[in-house]
Amino acid sequence: MRSQYCLWTAVLLMVGCQTRQTQPEQPPAPDFVIAFGSCNRSELPNTLWDDVLDANPHVWIWGGDIVYADTDSIPLLRQAFRRQDSVPGYVALRAQVPILGTWDDHDYGLNDGGAEFQARDSSQQVLLDFLGVAASDPRRLRPGVYHSETFRHEGFAVKIILLDTRYHRSALTPDTTGTKRYVPNTSGKGTMLGEAQWRWLEAQLRSSRADFNLVVSSVQVLSDQHGFEGWGNMPHERDRLLRLVSQSGARGVILLSGDRHISEFSRLEADTLRYPIVDFTSSGLTHVYSGFSGEPNPYRVGEVVARQSFGLLRLSPKTGMAQMEIVGDSSKVLASLQQQY
């Protein structure tokens, strides 16, 4: 009996081994795909929406300058957004993909504008109407369009945090020498977000359990020597943001920005940071700084792209890898960067 039992045991083990060998391997979990962009004119050819759709994004993010209105006339601002809302390619995208967004100065209503803009409350409602925000949403009553949403995908989570760098922002410091538009405010005074938004942002990051946390700023965070708008104009606020990112414990924080009419990757590595911070700038959906001839950016990775493009992120739930791409017409990848989180 003992030898017969052993024989059957050996047969069962062999069958079990064979069964395991013939099972097909599980396909890798698909990436979570995010597309974003800024600096868009409805009156110019909108050539990239088909390419955005071809990328099969799970969400589209407006990084600001959705339209170029530059007006305190609310009827004119509404008209500008209605024109964009009727662009065929964008209509197709909106029908298939969730849309999130924040504003920058030209859709806010005042070039380089901040808290001094008198029509900001009415302008806020126009933007929220364009984004299809419900009447019961907190943004309808709260000063500023900052907002967050979490997307769950294949067992992991991506949190998108949209900042408002306009409504509460203090006045910038002009360059009296005339060599740049603005210079850093070294007084330690002034705010980019206002204290209510700062408290909100801290709570968003500290409480986040997401695998990736994308922080959308309409203006660049890291590049700080070009003399235009950016967090570098208020170094104390920039330091506060980077310190919060580091101390919050939030995983996979990536900064997304626009405004500049160029696209580029900037990356900061420091002993005080738990991982490198990337500022992915995607700017120029319909028009770009085609005469760009260079500017200093000690954090730049790769080359500046001064061609019409949008940003694409492929976030891997299995490996924790973020594949970032600057994508042009005909879905051509103009530049890319990988970062492990």
mmCIF file of C-alpha atoms in Angstrom:
data_model
loop_
_atom_site.group_PDB
_atom_site.id
_atom_site.type_symbol
_atom_site.label_atom_id
_atom_site.label_comp_id
_atom_site.label_asym_id
_atom_site.label_seq_id
_atom_site.Cartn_x
_atom_site.Cartn_y
_atom_site.Cartn_z
ATOM 1 C CA MET A 1 0.000 0.000 0.000
ATOM 2 C CA ARG A 2 2.775 2.375 0.872
ATOM 3 C CA SER A 3 4.393 2.040 -2.566
ATOM 4 C CA GLN A 4 0.994 2.501 -4.313
ATOM 5 C CA TYR A 5 0.320 5.691 -2.249
ATOM 6 C CA CYS A 6 3.711 7.065 -3.176
ATOM 7 C CA LEU A 7 3.088 6.281 -6.830
ATOM 8 C CA TRP A 8 -0.232 8.184 -6.855
ATOM 9 C CA THR A 9 1.361 11.084 -4.972
ATOM 10 C CA ALA A 10 4.110 11.307 -7.584
ATOM 11 C CA VAL A 11 1.545 11.230 -10.396
ATOM 12 C CA LEU A 12 -0.517 14.002 -8.796
ATOM 13 C CA LEU A 13 2.535 16.142 -8.270
ATOM 14 C CA MET A 14 3.549 15.669 -11.881
ATOM 15 C CA VAL A 15 0.060 16.582 -13.093
ATOM 16 C CA GLY A 16 -0.010 19.629 -10.853
ATOM 17 C CA CYS A 17 3.363 20.767 -12.114
ATOM 18 C CA GLN A 18 2.296 20.310 -15.702
ATOM 19 C CA THR A 19 -0.929 22.260 -15.104
ATOM 20 C CA ARG A 20 0.950 25.222 -13.625
ATOM 21 C CA GLN A 21 3.342 25.268 -16.562
ATOM 22 C CA THR A 22 0.524 25.472 -19.118
ATOM 23 C CA GLN A 23 -1.274 28.431 -17.466
ATOM 24 C CA PRO A 24 -0.854 31.614 -19.562
ATOM 25 C CA GLU A 25 1.030 34.478 -17.947
ATOM 26 C CA GLN A 26 -1.118 37.340 -16.715
ATOM 27 C CA PRO A 27 -0.779 40.419 -18.940
ATOM 28 C CA PRO A 28 0.746 43.442 -17.207
ATOM 29 C CA ALA A 29 -1.739 45.923 -15.782
ATOM 30 C CA PRO A 30 -2.347 48.721 -18.285
ATOM 31 C CA ASP A 31 -0.915 52.141 -17.547
ATOM 32 C CA PHE A 32 -3.029 55.018 -16.311
ATOM 33 C CA VAL A 33 -2.702 57.659 -19.026
ATOM 34 C CA ILE A 34 -3.013 61.413 -18.478
ATOM 35 C CA ALA A 35 -2.904 64.053 -21.205
ATOM 36 C CA PHE A 36 -2.570 67.758 -20.462
ATOM 37 C CA GLY A 37 -1.743 71.047 -22.126
ATOM 38 C CA SER A 38 -2.039 74.820 -22.076
ATOM 39 C CA CYS A 39 -1.860 77.938 -24.243
ATOM 40 C CA ASN A 40 -4.693 77.387 -26.663
ATOM 41 C CA ARG A 41 -6.508 79.666 -29.116
ATOM 42 C CA SER A 42 -9.787 78.520 -30.617
ATOM 43 C CA GLU A 43 -9.322 80.851 -33.591
ATOM 44 C CA LEU A 44 -6.077 79.097 -34.598
ATOM 45 C CA PRO A 45 -5.931 75.585 -36.090
ATOM 46 C CA ASN A 46 -6.497 73.057 -33.296
ATOM 47 C CA THR A 47 -4.459 70.231 -34.822
ATOM 48 C CA LEU A 48 -3.681 68.071 -31.793
ATOM 49 C CA TRP A 49 -7.044 66.819 -30.503
ATOM 50 C CA ASP A 50 -6.994 63.730 -32.725
ATOM 51 C CA ASP A 51 -3.526 62.918 -31.390
ATOM 52 C CA VAL A 52 -4.752 63.335 -27.821
ATOM 53 C CA LEU A 53 -7.594 60.910 -28.513
ATOM 54 C CA ASP A 54 -5.214 58.454 -30.173
ATOM 55 C CA ALA A 55 -3.253 58.304 -26.902
ATOM 56 C CA ASN A 56 -6.383 56.919 -25.155
ATOM 57 C CA PRO A 57 -6.054 59.065 -22.033
ATOM 58 C CA HIS A 58 -8.106 58.349 -18.940
ATOM 59 C CA VAL A 59 -8.334 62.100 -18.258
ATOM 60 C CA TRP A 60 -7.512 65.414 -19.932
ATOM 61 C CA ILE A 61 -6.166 68.314 -17.817
ATOM 62 C CA TRP A 62 -6.242 71.950 -18.878
ATOM 63 C CA GLY A 63 -3.153 73.636 -17.418
ATOM 64 C CA GLY A 64 -4.426 77.177 -18.052
ATOM 65 C CA ASP A 65 -4.753 79.690 -20.894
ATOM 66 C CA ILE A 66 -7.602 77.626 -22.291
ATOM 67 C CA VAL A 67 -8.660 80.729 -24.197
ATOM 68 C CA TYR A 68 -7.119 84.145 -24.731
ATOM 69 C CA ALA A 69 -9.752 86.615 -23.569
ATOM 70 C CA ASP A 70 -7.800 89.142 -21.465
ATOM 71 C CA THR A 71 -10.967 90.972 -20.552
ATOM 72 C CA ASP A 72 -13.088 91.929 -17.583
ATOM 73 C CA SER A 73 -16.163 91.727 -19.823
ATOM 74 C CA ILE A 74 -17.943 88.569 -18.739
ATOM 75 C CA PRO A 75 -20.014 88.321 -21.956
ATOM 76 C CA LEU A 76 -16.802 88.415 -24.017
ATOM 77 C CA LEU A 77 -15.188 85.831 -21.760
ATOM 78 C CA ARG A 78 -18.193 83.515 -22.119
ATOM 79 C CA GLN A 79 -18.052 83.963 -25.868
ATOM 80 C CA ALA A 80 -14.383 82.931 -25.936
ATOM 81 C CA PHE A 81 -15.124 79.755 -23.984
ATOM 82 C CA ARG A 82 -18.122 78.950 -26.186
ATOM 83 C CA ARG A 83 -15.865 79.128 -29.248
ATOM 84 C CA GLN A 84 -13.452 76.646 -27.710
ATOM 85 C CA ASP A 85 -16.316 74.404 -26.634
ATOM 86 C CA SER A 86 -17.418 74.146 -30.278
ATOM 87 C CA VAL A 87 -14.046 73.155 -31.774
ATOM 88 C CA PRO A 88 -14.804 69.746 -33.378
ATOM 89 C CA GLY A 89 -11.729 67.934 -32.093
ATOM 90 C CA TYR A 90 -12.305 69.166 -28.570
ATOM 91 C CA VAL A 91 -15.996 68.227 -28.776
ATOM 92 C CA ALA A 92 -14.912 64.671 -29.620
ATOM 93 C CA LEU A 93 -12.473 64.581 -26.701
ATOM 94 C CA ARG A 94 -15.022 65.956 -24.241
ATOM 95 C CA ALA A 95 -17.518 63.273 -25.272
ATOM 96 C CA GLN A 96 -15.097 60.475 -24.409
ATOM 97 C CA VAL A 97 -12.726 61.681 -21.690
ATOM 98 C CA PRO A 98 -13.228 63.361 -18.279
ATOM 99 C CA ILE A 99 -12.029 66.976 -18.320
ATOM 100 C CA LEU A 100 -10.295 68.743 -15.431
ATOM 101 C CA GLY A 101 -8.635 72.142 -15.414
ATOM 102 C CA THR A 102 -7.389 75.303 -13.830
ATOM 103 C CA TRP A 103 -6.833 78.757 -15.274
ATOM 104 C CA ASP A 104 -3.890 81.006 -16.044
ATOM 105 C CA ASP A 105 -3.836 84.724 -16.736
ATOM 106 C CA HIS A 106 -5.422 84.908 -20.205
ATOM 107 C CA ASP A 107 -8.508 82.869 -19.303
ATOM 108 C CA TYR A 108 -8.540 84.482 -15.859
ATOM 109 C CA GLY A 109 -8.990 87.774 -17.692
ATOM 110 C CA LEU A 110 -5.884 89.871 -16.961
ATOM 111 C CA ASN A 111 -2.406 89.405 -18.396
ATOM 112 C CA ASP A 112 -0.072 88.384 -15.532
ATOM 113 C CA GLY A 113 -3.018 89.104 -13.218
ATOM 114 C CA GLY A 114 -3.441 88.133 -9.600
ATOM 115 C CA ALA A 115 -5.602 89.151 -6.647
ATOM 116 C CA GLU A 116 -5.984 92.688 -8.005
ATOM 117 C CA PHE A 117 -8.306 91.562 -10.826
ATOM 118 C CA GLN A 118 -11.710 93.012 -10.009
ATOM 119 C CA ALA A 119 -13.759 90.586 -12.148
ATOM 120 C CA ARG A 120 -12.244 87.415 -10.686
ATOM 121 C CA ASP A 121 -15.422 86.168 -8.968
ATOM 122 C CA SER A 122 -17.504 86.391 -12.128
ATOM 123 C CA SER A 123 -14.652 85.001 -14.197
ATOM 124 C CA GLN A 124 -14.462 82.013 -11.872
ATOM 125 C CA GLN A 125 -18.076 81.077 -12.597
ATOM 126 C CA VAL A 126 -17.454 81.249 -16.352
ATOM 127 C CA LEU A 127 -14.537 78.814 -16.100
ATOM 128 C CA LEU A 128 -16.543 76.447 -13.918
ATOM 129 C CA ASP A 129 -19.391 76.536 -16.434
ATOM 130 C CA PHE A 130 -16.950 75.620 -19.209
ATOM 131 C CA LEU A 131 -15.605 72.700 -17.152
ATOM 132 C CA GLY A 132 -19.123 71.449 -16.449
ATOM 133 C CA VAL A 133 -18.795 71.856 -12.674
ATOM 134 C CA ALA A 134 -22.010 71.143 -10.778
ATOM 135 C CA ALA A 135 -23.872 73.917 -8.991
ATOM 136 C CA SER A 136 -23.359 72.054 -5.688
ATOM 137 C CA ASP A 137 -19.569 71.833 -6.077
ATOM 138 C CA PRO A 138 -17.565 73.696 -3.357
ATOM 139 C CA ARG A 139 -15.783 75.696 -6.085
ATOM 140 C CA ARG A 140 -19.041 77.512 -6.799
ATOM 141 C CA LEU A 141 -18.909 79.211 -3.391
ATOM 142 C CA ARG A 142 -15.204 79.155 -2.522
ATOM 143 C CA PRO A 143 -12.806 81.906 -3.680
ATOM 144 C CA GLY A 144 -10.509 80.227 -6.214
ATOM 145 C CA VAL A 145 -10.765 77.263 -8.585
ATOM 146 C CA TYR A 146 -8.423 74.859 -6.735
ATOM 147 C CA HIS A 147 -9.699 71.298 -6.695
ATOM 148 C CA SER A 148 -8.660 67.639 -6.426
ATOM 149 C CA GLU A 149 -9.935 64.329 -7.762
ATOM 150 C CA THR A 150 -8.732 60.770 -7.256
ATOM 151 C CA PHE A 151 -8.895 58.143 -9.997
ATOM 152 C CA ARG A 152 -8.692 54.428 -9.180
ATOM 153 C CA HIS A 153 -7.216 52.114 -11.769
ATOM 154 C CA GLU A 154 -6.110 48.473 -11.663
ATOM 155 C CA GLY A 155 -5.787 48.478 -7.888
ATOM 156 C CA PHE A 156 -3.891 51.728 -7.525
ATOM 157 C CA ALA A 157 -4.847 55.396 -7.204
ATOM 158 C CA VAL A 158 -3.845 58.628 -8.896
ATOM 159 C CA LYS A 159 -4.697 61.920 -7.213
ATOM 160 C CA ILE A 160 -4.815 65.072 -9.322
ATOM 161 C CA ILE A 161 -4.457 68.324 -7.360
ATOM 162 C CA LEU A 162 -5.184 71.495 -9.325
ATOM 163 C CA LEU A 163 -3.836 74.717 -7.857
ATOM 164 C CA ASP A 164 -5.108 78.251 -8.426
ATOM 165 C CA THR A 165 -2.083 80.530 -8.862
ATOM 166 C CA ARG A 166 -4.227 83.577 -9.811
ATOM 167 C CA TYR A 167 -7.096 84.375 -7.471
ATOM 168 C CA HIS A 168 -5.031 84.970 -4.303
ATOM 169 C CA ARG A 169 -1.614 85.738 -5.780
ATOM 170 C CA SER A 170 0.129 88.884 -4.542
ATOM 171 C CA ALA A 171 1.614 91.466 -6.888
ATOM 172 C CA LEU A 172 4.922 90.562 -8.522
ATOM 173 C CA THR A 173 8.125 92.622 -8.348
ATOM 174 C CA PRO A 174 8.952 94.379 -11.642
ATOM 175 C CA ASP A 175 12.543 94.484 -12.843
ATOM 176 C CA THR A 176 13.452 98.174 -12.867
ATOM 177 C CA THR A 177 16.568 97.503 -14.936
ATOM 178 C CA GLY A 178 14.454 96.439 -17.900
ATOM 179 C CA THR A 179 16.416 93.241 -18.584
ATOM 180 C CA LYS A 180 13.622 90.965 -17.308
ATOM 181 C CA ARG A 181 9.938 91.346 -16.669
ATOM 182 C CA TYR A 182 10.071 90.352 -12.989
ATOM 183 C CA VAL A 183 12.688 89.735 -10.306
ATOM 184 C CA PRO A 184 12.433 87.572 -7.184
ATOM 185 C CA ASN A 185 10.714 89.063 -4.157
ATOM 186 C CA THR A 186 13.340 88.678 -1.432
ATOM 187 C CA SER A 187 11.250 90.258 1.334
ATOM 188 C CA GLY A 188 9.632 86.968 2.286
ATOM 189 C CA LYS A 189 6.212 88.585 1.916
ATOM 190 C CA GLY A 190 3.503 87.912 -0.607
ATOM 191 C CA THR A 191 1.660 84.713 -1.504
ATOM 192 C CA MET A 192 1.094 82.506 -4.505
ATOM 193 C CA LEU A 193 -1.908 80.622 -3.130
ATOM 194 C CA GLY A 194 -3.338 82.455 -0.108
ATOM 195 C CA GLU A 195 -3.486 80.850 3.331
ATOM 196 C CA ALA A 196 -6.820 79.052 2.839
ATOM 197 C CA GLN A 197 -5.494 77.291 -0.261
ATOM 198 C CA TRP A 198 -2.216 76.505 1.470
ATOM 199 C CA ARG A 199 -4.091 74.787 4.320
ATOM 200 C CA TRP A 200 -6.183 72.899 1.793
ATOM 201 C CA LEU A 201 -3.097 71.771 -0.159
ATOM 202 C CA GLU A 202 -1.337 70.583 2.983
ATOM 203 C CA ALA A 203 -4.383 68.511 3.925
ATOM 204 C CA GLN A 204 -4.598 67.085 0.396
ATOM 205 C CA LEU A 205 -0.983 65.901 0.405
ATOM 206 C CA ARG A 206 -0.733 64.724 4.007
ATOM 207 C CA SER A 207 -3.933 62.690 3.810
ATOM 208 C CA SER A 208 -3.251 61.214 0.362
ATOM 209 C CA ARG A 209 -2.900 57.455 0.066
ATOM 210 C CA ALA A 210 -2.560 57.609 -3.707
ATOM 211 C CA ASP A 211 0.325 55.936 -5.513
ATOM 212 C CA PHE A 212 0.842 59.069 -7.635
ATOM 213 C CA ASN A 213 -0.026 62.673 -6.743
ATOM 214 C CA LEU A 214 -0.010 65.134 -9.643
ATOM 215 C CA VAL A 215 0.117 68.799 -8.631
ATOM 216 C CA VAL A 216 -0.990 71.122 -11.435
ATOM 217 C CA SER A 217 0.381 74.681 -11.342
ATOM 218 C CA SER A 218 -0.395 76.987 -14.246
ATOM 219 C CA VAL A 219 3.093 78.528 -13.961
ATOM 220 C CA GLN A 220 6.471 76.818 -13.658
ATOM 221 C CA VAL A 221 7.736 75.809 -10.236
ATOM 222 C CA LEU A 222 11.388 74.856 -10.763
ATOM 223 C CA SER A 223 12.681 76.972 -13.661
ATOM 224 C CA ASP A 224 13.357 80.319 -11.990
ATOM 225 C CA GLN A 225 15.829 82.372 -14.055
ATOM 226 C CA HIS A 226 13.834 83.384 -17.138
ATOM 227 C CA GLY A 227 12.338 86.532 -15.592
ATOM 228 C CA PHE A 228 8.724 85.786 -16.505
ATOM 229 C CA GLU A 229 5.982 84.531 -14.215
ATOM 230 C CA GLY A 230 6.706 81.528 -12.007
ATOM 231 C CA TRP A 231 7.112 80.391 -8.432
ATOM 232 C CA GLY A 232 10.691 81.659 -8.568
ATOM 233 C CA ASN A 233 9.316 85.202 -8.260
ATOM 234 C CA MET A 234 8.441 84.341 -4.650
ATOM 235 C CA PRO A 235 11.276 82.091 -3.469
ATOM 236 C CA HIS A 236 9.780 81.752 0.014
ATOM 237 C CA GLU A 237 6.589 80.319 -1.489
ATOM 238 C CA ARG A 238 8.502 77.997 -3.789
ATOM 239 C CA ASP A 239 10.536 76.718 -0.838
ATOM 240 C CA ARG A 240 7.329 76.230 1.129
ATOM 241 C CA LEU A 241 5.834 74.118 -1.658
ATOM 242 C CA LEU A 242 8.891 71.900 -2.027
ATOM 243 C CA ARG A 243 9.168 71.524 1.749
ATOM 244 C CA LEU A 244 5.516 70.500 1.941
ATOM 245 C CA VAL A 245 5.938 67.932 -0.810
ATOM 246 C CA SER A 246 8.902 66.419 1.023
ATOM 247 C CA GLN A 247 7.403 66.450 4.519
ATOM 248 C CA SER A 248 3.887 65.376 3.583
ATOM 249 C CA GLY A 249 4.839 61.765 2.885
ATOM 250 C CA ALA A 250 2.818 61.854 -0.332
ATOM 251 C CA ARG A 251 4.020 59.305 -2.876
ATOM 252 C CA GLY A 252 4.894 59.926 -6.489
ATOM 253 C CA VAL A 253 4.445 63.708 -6.579
ATOM 254 C CA ILE A 254 4.869 65.133 -10.100
ATOM 255 C CA LEU A 255 4.435 68.820 -10.921
ATOM 256 C CA LEU A 256 2.599 69.755 -14.120
ATOM 257 C CA SER A 257 2.864 73.312 -15.455
ATOM 258 C CA GLY A 258 2.263 75.446 -18.542
ATOM 259 C CA ASP A 259 2.264 79.170 -19.434
ATOM 260 C CA ARG A 260 5.631 79.486 -21.178
ATOM 261 C CA HIS A 261 4.845 78.619 -24.842
ATOM 262 C CA ILE A 262 7.654 76.077 -24.629
ATOM 263 C CA SER A 263 7.720 72.545 -23.244
ATOM 264 C CA GLU A 264 10.465 71.035 -21.118
ATOM 265 C CA PHE A 265 11.320 68.749 -18.221
ATOM 266 C CA SER A 266 12.900 70.143 -15.063
ATOM 267 C CA ARG A 267 14.086 67.944 -12.195
ATOM 268 C CA LEU A 268 15.288 68.779 -8.695
ATOM 269 C CA GLU A 269 17.324 66.316 -6.647
ATOM 270 C CA ALA A 270 18.266 67.177 -3.074
ATOM 271 C CA ASP A 271 19.084 65.408 0.188
ATOM 272 C CA THR A 272 15.959 66.947 1.727
ATOM 273 C CA LEU A 273 13.720 65.273 -0.864
ATOM 274 C CA ARG A 274 12.550 61.666 -0.634
ATOM 275 C CA TYR A 275 12.740 61.342 -4.421
ATOM 276 C CA PRO A 276 13.524 63.694 -7.332
ATOM 277 C CA ILE A 277 10.826 66.284 -8.068
ATOM 278 C CA VAL A 278 9.948 66.664 -11.756
ATOM 279 C CA ASP A 279 8.252 69.764 -13.149
ATOM 280 C CA PHE A 280 6.775 68.731 -16.511
ATOM 281 C CA THR A 281 5.957 71.872 -18.524
ATOM 282 C CA SER A 282 3.626 71.440 -21.498
ATOM 283 C CA SER A 283 2.822 74.728 -23.178
ATOM 284 C CA GLY A 284 1.754 75.495 -26.673
ATOM 285 C CA LEU A 285 -1.275 73.591 -27.950
ATOM 286 C CA THR A 286 -1.860 76.045 -30.810
ATOM 287 C CA HIS A 287 1.025 78.550 -30.676
ATOM 288 C CA VAL A 288 4.549 78.505 -29.313
ATOM 289 C CA TYR A 289 7.617 80.659 -28.798
ATOM 290 C CA SER A 290 8.975 79.713 -32.217
ATOM 291 C CA GLY A 291 11.833 82.222 -31.930
ATOM 292 C CA PHE A 292 13.139 80.607 -28.736
ATOM 293 C CA SER A 293 16.928 80.825 -28.690
ATOM 294 C CA GLY A 294 17.692 79.660 -25.166
ATOM 295 C CA GLU A 295 17.385 80.617 -21.511
ATOM 296 C CA PRO A 296 19.054 79.340 -18.331
ATOM 297 C CA ASN A 297 17.375 76.575 -16.381
ATOM 298 C CA PRO A 298 19.729 74.663 -14.077
ATOM 299 C CA TYR A 299 17.068 71.984 -13.536
ATOM 300 C CA ARG A 300 16.396 71.225 -17.207
ATOM 301 C CA VAL A 301 16.629 67.628 -18.419
ATOM 302 C CA GLY A 302 17.082 67.307 -22.157
ATOM 303 C CA GLU A 303 16.185 70.078 -24.594
ATOM 304 C CA VAL A 304 13.433 72.672 -24.816
ATOM 305 C CA VAL A 305 10.644 71.858 -27.277
ATOM 306 C CA ALA A 306 9.321 74.964 -29.055
ATOM 307 C CA ARG A 307 6.745 73.172 -31.183
ATOM 308 C CA GLN A 308 3.007 72.749 -30.782
ATOM 309 C CA SER A 309 2.552 69.848 -28.398
ATOM 310 C CA PHE A 310 0.762 68.351 -25.422
ATOM 311 C CA GLY A 311 1.995 66.432 -22.401
ATOM 312 C CA LEU A 312 1.400 62.736 -21.843
ATOM 313 C CA LEU A 313 2.045 60.659 -18.715
ATOM 314 C CA ARG A 314 1.870 56.886 -18.567
ATOM 315 C CA LEU A 315 1.811 55.783 -14.931
ATOM 316 C CA SER A 316 2.517 52.104 -14.308
ATOM 317 C CA PRO A 317 0.597 50.487 -11.426
ATOM 318 C CA LYS A 318 2.984 47.518 -11.465
ATOM 319 C CA THR A 319 6.413 49.124 -11.595
ATOM 320 C CA GLY A 320 5.835 52.617 -10.186
ATOM 321 C CA MET A 321 7.377 54.056 -13.341
ATOM 322 C CA ALA A 322 6.216 57.371 -14.812
ATOM 323 C CA GLN A 323 6.820 57.681 -18.542
ATOM 324 C CA MET A 324 6.502 61.348 -19.547
ATOM 325 C CA GLU A 325 6.295 62.442 -23.172
ATOM 326 C CA ILE A 326 6.011 65.712 -25.070
ATOM 327 C CA VAL A 327 3.854 64.787 -28.060
ATOM 328 C CA GLY A 328 3.447 66.735 -31.289
ATOM 329 C CA ASP A 329 1.314 66.451 -34.407
ATOM 330 C CA SER A 330 0.888 62.970 -35.904
ATOM 331 C CA SER A 331 1.573 61.639 -32.378
ATOM 332 C CA LYS A 332 5.305 62.211 -32.773
ATOM 333 C CA VAL A 333 7.166 62.006 -29.457
ATOM 334 C CA LEU A 334 9.362 65.117 -29.357
ATOM 335 C CA ALA A 335 10.988 64.439 -25.965
ATOM 336 C CA SER A 336 10.577 61.972 -23.125
ATOM 337 C CA LEU A 337 11.630 61.330 -19.554
ATOM 338 C CA GLN A 338 11.296 58.341 -17.259
ATOM 339 C CA GLN A 339 11.183 58.599 -13.480
ATOM 340 C CA GLN A 340 10.926 55.740 -11.003
ATOM 341 C CA TYR A 341 8.782 56.261 -7.874
#
